[in-house]
N, CA, C and O atoms as a Tinker XYZ file with bonds, in Angstrom:
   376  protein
     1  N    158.439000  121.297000   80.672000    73     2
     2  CA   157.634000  121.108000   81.876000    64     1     3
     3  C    156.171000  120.985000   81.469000    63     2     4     5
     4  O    155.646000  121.914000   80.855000    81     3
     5  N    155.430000  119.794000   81.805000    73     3     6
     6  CA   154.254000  119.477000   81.350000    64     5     7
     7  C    153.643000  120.121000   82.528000    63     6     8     9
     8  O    154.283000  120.684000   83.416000    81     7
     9  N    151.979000  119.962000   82.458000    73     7    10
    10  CA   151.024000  120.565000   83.273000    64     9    11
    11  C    151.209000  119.547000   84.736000    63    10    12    13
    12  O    151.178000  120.333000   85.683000    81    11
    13  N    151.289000  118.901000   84.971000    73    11    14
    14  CA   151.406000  117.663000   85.911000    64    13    15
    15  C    152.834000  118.110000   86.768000    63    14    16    17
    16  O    153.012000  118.139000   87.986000    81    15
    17  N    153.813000  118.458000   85.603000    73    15    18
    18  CA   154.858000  118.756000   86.723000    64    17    19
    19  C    154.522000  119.995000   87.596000    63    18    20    21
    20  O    154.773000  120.120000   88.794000    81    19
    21  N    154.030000  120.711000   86.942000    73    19    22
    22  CA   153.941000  122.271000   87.187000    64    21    23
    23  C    152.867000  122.362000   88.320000    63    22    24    25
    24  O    152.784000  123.280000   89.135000    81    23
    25  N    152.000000  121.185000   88.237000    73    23    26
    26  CA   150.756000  121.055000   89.555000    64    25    27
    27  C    151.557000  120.559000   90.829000    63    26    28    29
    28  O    151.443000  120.975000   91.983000    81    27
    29  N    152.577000  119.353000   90.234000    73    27    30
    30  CA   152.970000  119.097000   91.539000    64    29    31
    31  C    154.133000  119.929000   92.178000    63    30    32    33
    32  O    154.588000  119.639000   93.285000    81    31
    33  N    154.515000  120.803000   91.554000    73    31    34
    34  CA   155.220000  121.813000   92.136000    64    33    35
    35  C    155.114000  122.987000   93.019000    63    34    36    37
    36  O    155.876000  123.433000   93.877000    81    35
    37  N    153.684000  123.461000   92.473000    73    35    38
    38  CA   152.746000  124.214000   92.778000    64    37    39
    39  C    152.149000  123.806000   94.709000    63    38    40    41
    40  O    152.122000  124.550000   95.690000    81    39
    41  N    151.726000  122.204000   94.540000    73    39    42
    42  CA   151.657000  121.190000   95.872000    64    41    43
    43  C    152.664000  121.260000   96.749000    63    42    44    45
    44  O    152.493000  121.183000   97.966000    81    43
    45  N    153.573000  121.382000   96.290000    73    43    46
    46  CA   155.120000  121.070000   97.031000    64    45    47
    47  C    154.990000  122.455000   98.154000    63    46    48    49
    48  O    154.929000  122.511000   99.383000    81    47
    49  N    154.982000  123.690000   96.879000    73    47    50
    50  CA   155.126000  124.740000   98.028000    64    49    51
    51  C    154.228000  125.274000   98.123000    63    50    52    53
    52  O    154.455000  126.469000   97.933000    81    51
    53  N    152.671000  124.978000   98.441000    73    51    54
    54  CA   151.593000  125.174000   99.671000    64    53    55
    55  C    152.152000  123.877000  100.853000    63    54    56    57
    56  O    152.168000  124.035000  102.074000    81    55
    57  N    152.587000  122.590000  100.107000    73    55    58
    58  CA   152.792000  122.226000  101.600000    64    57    59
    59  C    153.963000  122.663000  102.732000    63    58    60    61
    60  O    153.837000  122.687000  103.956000    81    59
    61  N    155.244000  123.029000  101.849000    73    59    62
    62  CA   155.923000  123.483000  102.548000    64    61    63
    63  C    155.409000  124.803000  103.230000    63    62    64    65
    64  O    155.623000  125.076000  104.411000    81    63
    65  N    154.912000  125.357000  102.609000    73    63    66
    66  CA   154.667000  126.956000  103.351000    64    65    67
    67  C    153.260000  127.019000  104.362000    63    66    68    69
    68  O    153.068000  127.823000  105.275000    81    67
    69  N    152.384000  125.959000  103.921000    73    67    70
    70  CA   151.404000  125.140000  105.797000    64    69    71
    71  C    152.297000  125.132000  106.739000    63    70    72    73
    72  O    152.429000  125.856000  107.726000    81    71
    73  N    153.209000  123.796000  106.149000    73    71    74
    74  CA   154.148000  123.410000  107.362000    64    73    75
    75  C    155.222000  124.178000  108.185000    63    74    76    77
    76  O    155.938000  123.828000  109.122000    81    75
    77  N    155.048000  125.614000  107.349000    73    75    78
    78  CA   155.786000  126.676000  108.079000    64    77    79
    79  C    155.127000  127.029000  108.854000    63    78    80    81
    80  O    155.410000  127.060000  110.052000    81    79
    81  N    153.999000  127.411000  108.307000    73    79    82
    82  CA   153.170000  128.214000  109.029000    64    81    83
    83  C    152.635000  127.539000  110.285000    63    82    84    85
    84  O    152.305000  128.277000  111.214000    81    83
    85  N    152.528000  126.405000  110.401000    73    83    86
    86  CA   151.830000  125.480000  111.547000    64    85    87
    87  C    152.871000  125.254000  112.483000    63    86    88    89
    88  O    152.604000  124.711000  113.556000    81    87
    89  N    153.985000  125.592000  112.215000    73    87    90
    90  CA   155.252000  125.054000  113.063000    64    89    91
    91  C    155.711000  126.198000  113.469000    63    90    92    93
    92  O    156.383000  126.007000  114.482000    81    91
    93  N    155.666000  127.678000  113.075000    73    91    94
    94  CA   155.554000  129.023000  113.825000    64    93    95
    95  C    154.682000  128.906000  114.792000    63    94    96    97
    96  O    154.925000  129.130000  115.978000    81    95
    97  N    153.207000  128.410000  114.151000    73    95    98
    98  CA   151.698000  128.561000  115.239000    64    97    99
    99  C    152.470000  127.387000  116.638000    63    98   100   101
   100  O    151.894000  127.273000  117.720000    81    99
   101  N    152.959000  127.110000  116.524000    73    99   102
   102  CA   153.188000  125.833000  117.533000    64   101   103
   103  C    154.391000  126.372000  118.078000    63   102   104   105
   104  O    154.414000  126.082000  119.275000    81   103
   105  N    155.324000  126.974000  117.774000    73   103   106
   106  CA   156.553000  127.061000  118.199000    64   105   107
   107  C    155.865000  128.373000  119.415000    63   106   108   109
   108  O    156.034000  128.353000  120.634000    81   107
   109  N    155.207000  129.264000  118.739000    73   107   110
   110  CA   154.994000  130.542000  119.280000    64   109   111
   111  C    154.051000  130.291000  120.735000    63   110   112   113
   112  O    154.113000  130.991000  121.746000    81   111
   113  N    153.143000  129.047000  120.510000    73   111   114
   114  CA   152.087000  128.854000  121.545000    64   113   115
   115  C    152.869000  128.264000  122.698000    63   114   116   117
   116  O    152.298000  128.247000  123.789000    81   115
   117  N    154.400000  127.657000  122.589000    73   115   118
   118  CA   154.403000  126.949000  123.307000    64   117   119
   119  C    155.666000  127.900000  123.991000    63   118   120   121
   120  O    156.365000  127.466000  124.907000    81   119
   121  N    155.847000  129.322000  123.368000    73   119   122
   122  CA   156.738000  130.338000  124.096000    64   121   123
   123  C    156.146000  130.742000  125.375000    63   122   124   125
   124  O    156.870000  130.732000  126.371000    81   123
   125  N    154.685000  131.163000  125.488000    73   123   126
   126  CA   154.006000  131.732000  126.434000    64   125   127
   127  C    153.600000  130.839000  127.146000    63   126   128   129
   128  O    153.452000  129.621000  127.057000    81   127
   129  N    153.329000  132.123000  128.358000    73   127   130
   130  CA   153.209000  131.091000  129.775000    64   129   131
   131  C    151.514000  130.637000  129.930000    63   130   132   133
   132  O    150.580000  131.400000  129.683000    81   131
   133  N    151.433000  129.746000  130.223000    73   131   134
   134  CA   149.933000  129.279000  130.569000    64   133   135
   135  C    148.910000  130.439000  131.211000    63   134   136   137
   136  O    147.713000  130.501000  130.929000    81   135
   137  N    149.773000  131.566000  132.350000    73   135   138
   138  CA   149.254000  132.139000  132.556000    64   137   139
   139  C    148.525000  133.379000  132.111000    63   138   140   141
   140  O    147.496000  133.909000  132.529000    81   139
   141  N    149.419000  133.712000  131.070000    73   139   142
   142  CA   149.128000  134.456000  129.758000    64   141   143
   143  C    147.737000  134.061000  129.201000    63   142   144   145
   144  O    146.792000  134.830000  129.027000    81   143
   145  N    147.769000  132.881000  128.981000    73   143   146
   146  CA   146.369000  132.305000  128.067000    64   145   147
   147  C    145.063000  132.912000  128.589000    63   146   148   149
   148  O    144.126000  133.536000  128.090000    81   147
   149  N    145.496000  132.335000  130.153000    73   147   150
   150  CA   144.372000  132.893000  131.237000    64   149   151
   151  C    143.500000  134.109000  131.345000    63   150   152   153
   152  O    142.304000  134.402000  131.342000    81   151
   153  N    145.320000  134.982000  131.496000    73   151   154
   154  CA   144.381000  136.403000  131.397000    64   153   155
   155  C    144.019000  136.718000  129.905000    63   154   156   157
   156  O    142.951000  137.152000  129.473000    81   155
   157  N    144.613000  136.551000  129.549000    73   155   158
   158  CA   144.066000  137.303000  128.065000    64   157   159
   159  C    142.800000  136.644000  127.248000    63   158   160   161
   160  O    142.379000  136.865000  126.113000    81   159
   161  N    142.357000  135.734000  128.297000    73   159   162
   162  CA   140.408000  134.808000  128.233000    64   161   163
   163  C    140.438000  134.006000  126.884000    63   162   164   165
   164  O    139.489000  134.088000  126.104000    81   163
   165  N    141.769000  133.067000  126.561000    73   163   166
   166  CA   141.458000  132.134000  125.665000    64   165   167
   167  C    141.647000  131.129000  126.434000    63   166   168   169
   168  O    141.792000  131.032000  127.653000    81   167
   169  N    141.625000  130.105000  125.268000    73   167   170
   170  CA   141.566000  128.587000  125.616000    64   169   171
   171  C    142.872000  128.571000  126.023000    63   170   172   173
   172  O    143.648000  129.441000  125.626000    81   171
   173  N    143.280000  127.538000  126.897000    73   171   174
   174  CA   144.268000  127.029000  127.752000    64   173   175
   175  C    145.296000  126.627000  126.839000    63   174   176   177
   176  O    144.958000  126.112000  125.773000    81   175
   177  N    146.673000  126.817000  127.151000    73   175   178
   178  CA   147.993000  126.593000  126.678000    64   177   179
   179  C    148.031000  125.112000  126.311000    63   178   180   181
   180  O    148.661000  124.769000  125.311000    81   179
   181  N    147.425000  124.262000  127.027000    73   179   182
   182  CA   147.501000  122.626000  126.604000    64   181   183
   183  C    146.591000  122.949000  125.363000    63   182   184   185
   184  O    146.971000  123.050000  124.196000    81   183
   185  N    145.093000  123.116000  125.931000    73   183   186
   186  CA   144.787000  123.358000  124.491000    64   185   187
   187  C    145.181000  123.766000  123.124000    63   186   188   189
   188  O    145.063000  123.043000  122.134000    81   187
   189  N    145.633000  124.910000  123.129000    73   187   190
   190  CA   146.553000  125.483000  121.678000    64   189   191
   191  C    147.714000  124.182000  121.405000    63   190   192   193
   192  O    147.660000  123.531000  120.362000    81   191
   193  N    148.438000  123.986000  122.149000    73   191   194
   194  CA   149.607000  123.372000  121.711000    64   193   195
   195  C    148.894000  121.914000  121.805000    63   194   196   197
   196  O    149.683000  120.969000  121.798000    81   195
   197  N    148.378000  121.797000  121.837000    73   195   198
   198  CA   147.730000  119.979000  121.010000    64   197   199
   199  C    146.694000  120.020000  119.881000    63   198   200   201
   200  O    146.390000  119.013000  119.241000    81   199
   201  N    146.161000  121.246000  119.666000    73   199   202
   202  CA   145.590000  121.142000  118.567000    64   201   203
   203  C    146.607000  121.653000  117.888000    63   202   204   205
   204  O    146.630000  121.259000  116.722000    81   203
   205  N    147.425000  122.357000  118.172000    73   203   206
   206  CA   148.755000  123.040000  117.009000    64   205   207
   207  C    149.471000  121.647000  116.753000    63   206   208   209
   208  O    149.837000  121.360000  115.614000    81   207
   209  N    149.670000  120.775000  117.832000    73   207   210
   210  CA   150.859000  120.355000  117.579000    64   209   211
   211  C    149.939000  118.701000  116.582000    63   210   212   213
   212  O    150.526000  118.037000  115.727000    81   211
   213  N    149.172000  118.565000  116.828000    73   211   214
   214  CA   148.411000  117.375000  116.098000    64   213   215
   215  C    148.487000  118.300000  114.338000    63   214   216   217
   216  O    148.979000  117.884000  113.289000    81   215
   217  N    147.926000  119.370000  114.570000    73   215   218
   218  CA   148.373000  119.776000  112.776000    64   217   219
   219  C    149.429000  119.865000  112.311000    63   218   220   221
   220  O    149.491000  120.041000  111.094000    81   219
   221  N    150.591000  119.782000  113.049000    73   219   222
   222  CA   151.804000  119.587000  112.323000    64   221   223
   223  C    151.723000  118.466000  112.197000    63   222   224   225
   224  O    151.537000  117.917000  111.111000    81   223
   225  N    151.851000  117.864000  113.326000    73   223   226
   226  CA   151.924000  116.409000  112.560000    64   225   227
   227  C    151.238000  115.360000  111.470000    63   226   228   229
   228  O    151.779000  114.432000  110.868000    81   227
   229  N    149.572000  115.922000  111.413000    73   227   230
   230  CA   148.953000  115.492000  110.536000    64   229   231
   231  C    149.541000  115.906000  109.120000    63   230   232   233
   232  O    149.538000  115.141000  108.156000    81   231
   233  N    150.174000  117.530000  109.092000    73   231   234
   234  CA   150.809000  117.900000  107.698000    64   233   235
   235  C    151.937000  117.046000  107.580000    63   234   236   237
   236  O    152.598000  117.312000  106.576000    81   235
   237  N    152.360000  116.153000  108.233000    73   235   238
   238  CA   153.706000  115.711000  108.341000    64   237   239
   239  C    153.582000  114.415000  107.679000    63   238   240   241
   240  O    154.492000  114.091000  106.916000    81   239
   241  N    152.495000  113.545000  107.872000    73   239   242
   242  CA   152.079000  112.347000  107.918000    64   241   243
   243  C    151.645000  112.606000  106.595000    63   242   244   245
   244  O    152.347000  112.434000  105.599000    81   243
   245  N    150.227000  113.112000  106.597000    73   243   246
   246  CA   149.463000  112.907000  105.144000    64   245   247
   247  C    150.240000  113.674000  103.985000    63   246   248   249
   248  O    150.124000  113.226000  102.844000    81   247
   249  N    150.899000  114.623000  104.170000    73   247   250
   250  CA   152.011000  115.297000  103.446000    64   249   251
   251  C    150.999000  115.707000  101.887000    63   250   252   253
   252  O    151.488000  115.689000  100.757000    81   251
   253  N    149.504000  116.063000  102.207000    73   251   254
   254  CA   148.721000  116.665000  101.399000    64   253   255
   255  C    148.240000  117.853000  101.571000    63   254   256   257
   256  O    147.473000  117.685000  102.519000    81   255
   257  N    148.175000  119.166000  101.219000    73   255   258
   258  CA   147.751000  120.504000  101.485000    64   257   259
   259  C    146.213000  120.374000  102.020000    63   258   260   261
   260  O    145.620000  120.912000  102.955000    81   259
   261  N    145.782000  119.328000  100.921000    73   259   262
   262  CA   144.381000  119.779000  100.755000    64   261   263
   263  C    143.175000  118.581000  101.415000    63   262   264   265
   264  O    141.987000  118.548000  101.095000    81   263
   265  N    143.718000  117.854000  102.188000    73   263   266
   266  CA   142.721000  116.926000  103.296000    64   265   267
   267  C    141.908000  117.589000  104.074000    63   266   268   269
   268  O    142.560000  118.488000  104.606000    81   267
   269  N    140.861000  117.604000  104.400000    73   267   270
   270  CA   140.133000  117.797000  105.448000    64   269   271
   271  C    140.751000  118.264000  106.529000    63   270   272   273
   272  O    140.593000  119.403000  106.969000    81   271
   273  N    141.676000  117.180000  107.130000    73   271   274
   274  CA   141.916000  117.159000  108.376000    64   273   275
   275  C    143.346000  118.762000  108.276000    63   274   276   277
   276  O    143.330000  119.755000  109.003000    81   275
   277  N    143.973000  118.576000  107.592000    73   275   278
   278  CA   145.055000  119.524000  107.075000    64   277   279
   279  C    144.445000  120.781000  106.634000    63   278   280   281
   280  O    145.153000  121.775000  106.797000    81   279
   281  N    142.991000  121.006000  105.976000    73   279   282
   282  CA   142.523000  122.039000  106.046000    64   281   283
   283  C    141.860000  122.764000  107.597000    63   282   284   285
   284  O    142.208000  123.903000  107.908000    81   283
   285  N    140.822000  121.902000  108.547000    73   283   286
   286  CA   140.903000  122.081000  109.560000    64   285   287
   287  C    142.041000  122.986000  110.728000    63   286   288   289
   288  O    142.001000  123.972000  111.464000    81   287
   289  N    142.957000  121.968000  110.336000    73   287   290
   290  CA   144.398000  122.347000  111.648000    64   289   291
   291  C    144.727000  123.625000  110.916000    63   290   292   293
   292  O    144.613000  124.554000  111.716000    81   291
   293  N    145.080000  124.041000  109.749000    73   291   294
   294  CA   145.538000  125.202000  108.907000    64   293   295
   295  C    144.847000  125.942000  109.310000    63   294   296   297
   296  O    145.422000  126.971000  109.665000    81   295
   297  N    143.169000  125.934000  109.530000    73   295   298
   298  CA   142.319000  127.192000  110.377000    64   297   299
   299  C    142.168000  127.536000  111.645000    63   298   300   301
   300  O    141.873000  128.536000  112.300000    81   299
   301  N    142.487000  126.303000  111.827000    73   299   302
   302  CA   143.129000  126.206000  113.715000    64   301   303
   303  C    144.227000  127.256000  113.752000    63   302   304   305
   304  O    143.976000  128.179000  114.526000    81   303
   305  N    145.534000  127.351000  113.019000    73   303   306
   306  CA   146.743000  127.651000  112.963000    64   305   307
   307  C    146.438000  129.178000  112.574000    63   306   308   309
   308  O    147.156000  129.949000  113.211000    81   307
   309  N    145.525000  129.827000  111.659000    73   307   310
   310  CA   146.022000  131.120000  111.040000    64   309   311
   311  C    144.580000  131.571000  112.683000    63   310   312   313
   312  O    144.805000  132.714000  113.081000    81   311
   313  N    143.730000  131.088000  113.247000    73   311   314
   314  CA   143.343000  131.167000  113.852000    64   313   315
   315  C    143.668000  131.908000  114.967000    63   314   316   317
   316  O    143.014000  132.921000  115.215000    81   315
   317  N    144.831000  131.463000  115.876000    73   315   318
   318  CA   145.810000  131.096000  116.588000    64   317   319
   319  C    146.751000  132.971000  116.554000    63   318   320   321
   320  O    146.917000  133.877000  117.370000    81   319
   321  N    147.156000  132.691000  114.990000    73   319   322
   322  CA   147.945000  133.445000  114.648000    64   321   323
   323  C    147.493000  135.284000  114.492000    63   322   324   325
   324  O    148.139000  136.327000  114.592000    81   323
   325  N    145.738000  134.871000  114.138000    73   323   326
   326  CA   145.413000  136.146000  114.196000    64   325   327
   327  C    144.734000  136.418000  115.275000    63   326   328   329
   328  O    144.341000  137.582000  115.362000    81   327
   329  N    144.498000  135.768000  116.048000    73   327   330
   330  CA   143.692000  136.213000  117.831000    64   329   331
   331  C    144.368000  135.974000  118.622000    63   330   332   333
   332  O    144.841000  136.889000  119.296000    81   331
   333  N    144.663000  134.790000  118.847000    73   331   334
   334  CA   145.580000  134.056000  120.237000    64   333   335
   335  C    146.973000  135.150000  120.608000    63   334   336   337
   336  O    147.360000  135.654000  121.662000    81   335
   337  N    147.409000  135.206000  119.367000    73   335   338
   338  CA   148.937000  135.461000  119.314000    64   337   339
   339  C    148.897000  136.902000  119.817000    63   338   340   341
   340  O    149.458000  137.181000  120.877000    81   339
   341  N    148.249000  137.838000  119.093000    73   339   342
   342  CA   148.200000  139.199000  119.525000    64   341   343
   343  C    147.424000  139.523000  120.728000    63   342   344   345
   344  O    147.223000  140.636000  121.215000    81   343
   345  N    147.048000  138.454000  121.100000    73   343   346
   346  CA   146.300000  138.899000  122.468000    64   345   347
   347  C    147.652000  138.846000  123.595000    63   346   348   349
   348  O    148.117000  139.499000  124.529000    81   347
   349  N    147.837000  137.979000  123.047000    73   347   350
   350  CA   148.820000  136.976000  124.103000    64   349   351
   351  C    150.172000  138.243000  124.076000    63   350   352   353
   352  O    150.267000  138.902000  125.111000    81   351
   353  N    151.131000  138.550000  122.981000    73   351   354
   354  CA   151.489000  140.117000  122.580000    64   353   355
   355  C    151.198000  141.141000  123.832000    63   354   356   357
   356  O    151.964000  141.457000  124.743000    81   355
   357  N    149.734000  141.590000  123.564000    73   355   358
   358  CA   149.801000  142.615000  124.063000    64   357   359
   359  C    149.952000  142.865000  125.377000    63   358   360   361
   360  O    150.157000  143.957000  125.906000    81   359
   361  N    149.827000  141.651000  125.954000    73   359   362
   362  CA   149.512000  140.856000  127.800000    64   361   363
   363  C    151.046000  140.916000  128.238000    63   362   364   365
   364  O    151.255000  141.235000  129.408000    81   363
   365  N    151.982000  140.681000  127.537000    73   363   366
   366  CA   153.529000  140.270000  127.552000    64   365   367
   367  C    154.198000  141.407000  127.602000    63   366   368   369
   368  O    155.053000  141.456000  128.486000    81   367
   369  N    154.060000  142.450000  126.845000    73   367   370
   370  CA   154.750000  144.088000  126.145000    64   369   371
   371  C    154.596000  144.575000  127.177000    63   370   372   373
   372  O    155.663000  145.108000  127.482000    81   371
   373  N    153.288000  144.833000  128.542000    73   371   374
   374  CA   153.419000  145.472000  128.943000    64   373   375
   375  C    154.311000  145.438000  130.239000    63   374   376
   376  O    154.514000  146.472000  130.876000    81   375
């Protein structure tokens, strides 16, 4: 195994494990109810799930970890995952 294989292997699974991660962020935004979003004072349910769902698909398309646009949506996504989600959580539990 030369250095080249071992890089693009390395590529393979950051992209697979984005594309996990962006497709949880999307699966999860689009569990809760709009009204949820509301109270818990974020951005609107259309909102999340079109910027979630445009980063999957951009990871899908450019199928590169490390683009701009794929870095963007990825901060959108862990974004999502560490505010949105637990807000949204704690609004639901009770």
């Amino acid at each position: 195994m030369n250095v080249f294989e071992l890089q693009g292997t390395v590529m393979l699974i950051v992209l697979l494990g984005l594309l996990a991660v962006k497709g949880f962020a999307l699966v999860t935004a689009l569990m809760f109810s709009a009204e949820a979003y509301e109270a818990a004072g974020k951005m609107t349910k259309v909102g999340w799930c079109a910027i979630l769902g445009l980063g999957f698909v951009v990871q899908l398309i450019f199928l590169q970890p490390v683009g701009i646009l794929n870095i963007v949506f990825t901060i959108a996504a862990f974004v999502y995952l560490a505010d949105v989600r637990p807000a949204l959580l704690g609004l639901t539990k009770r």
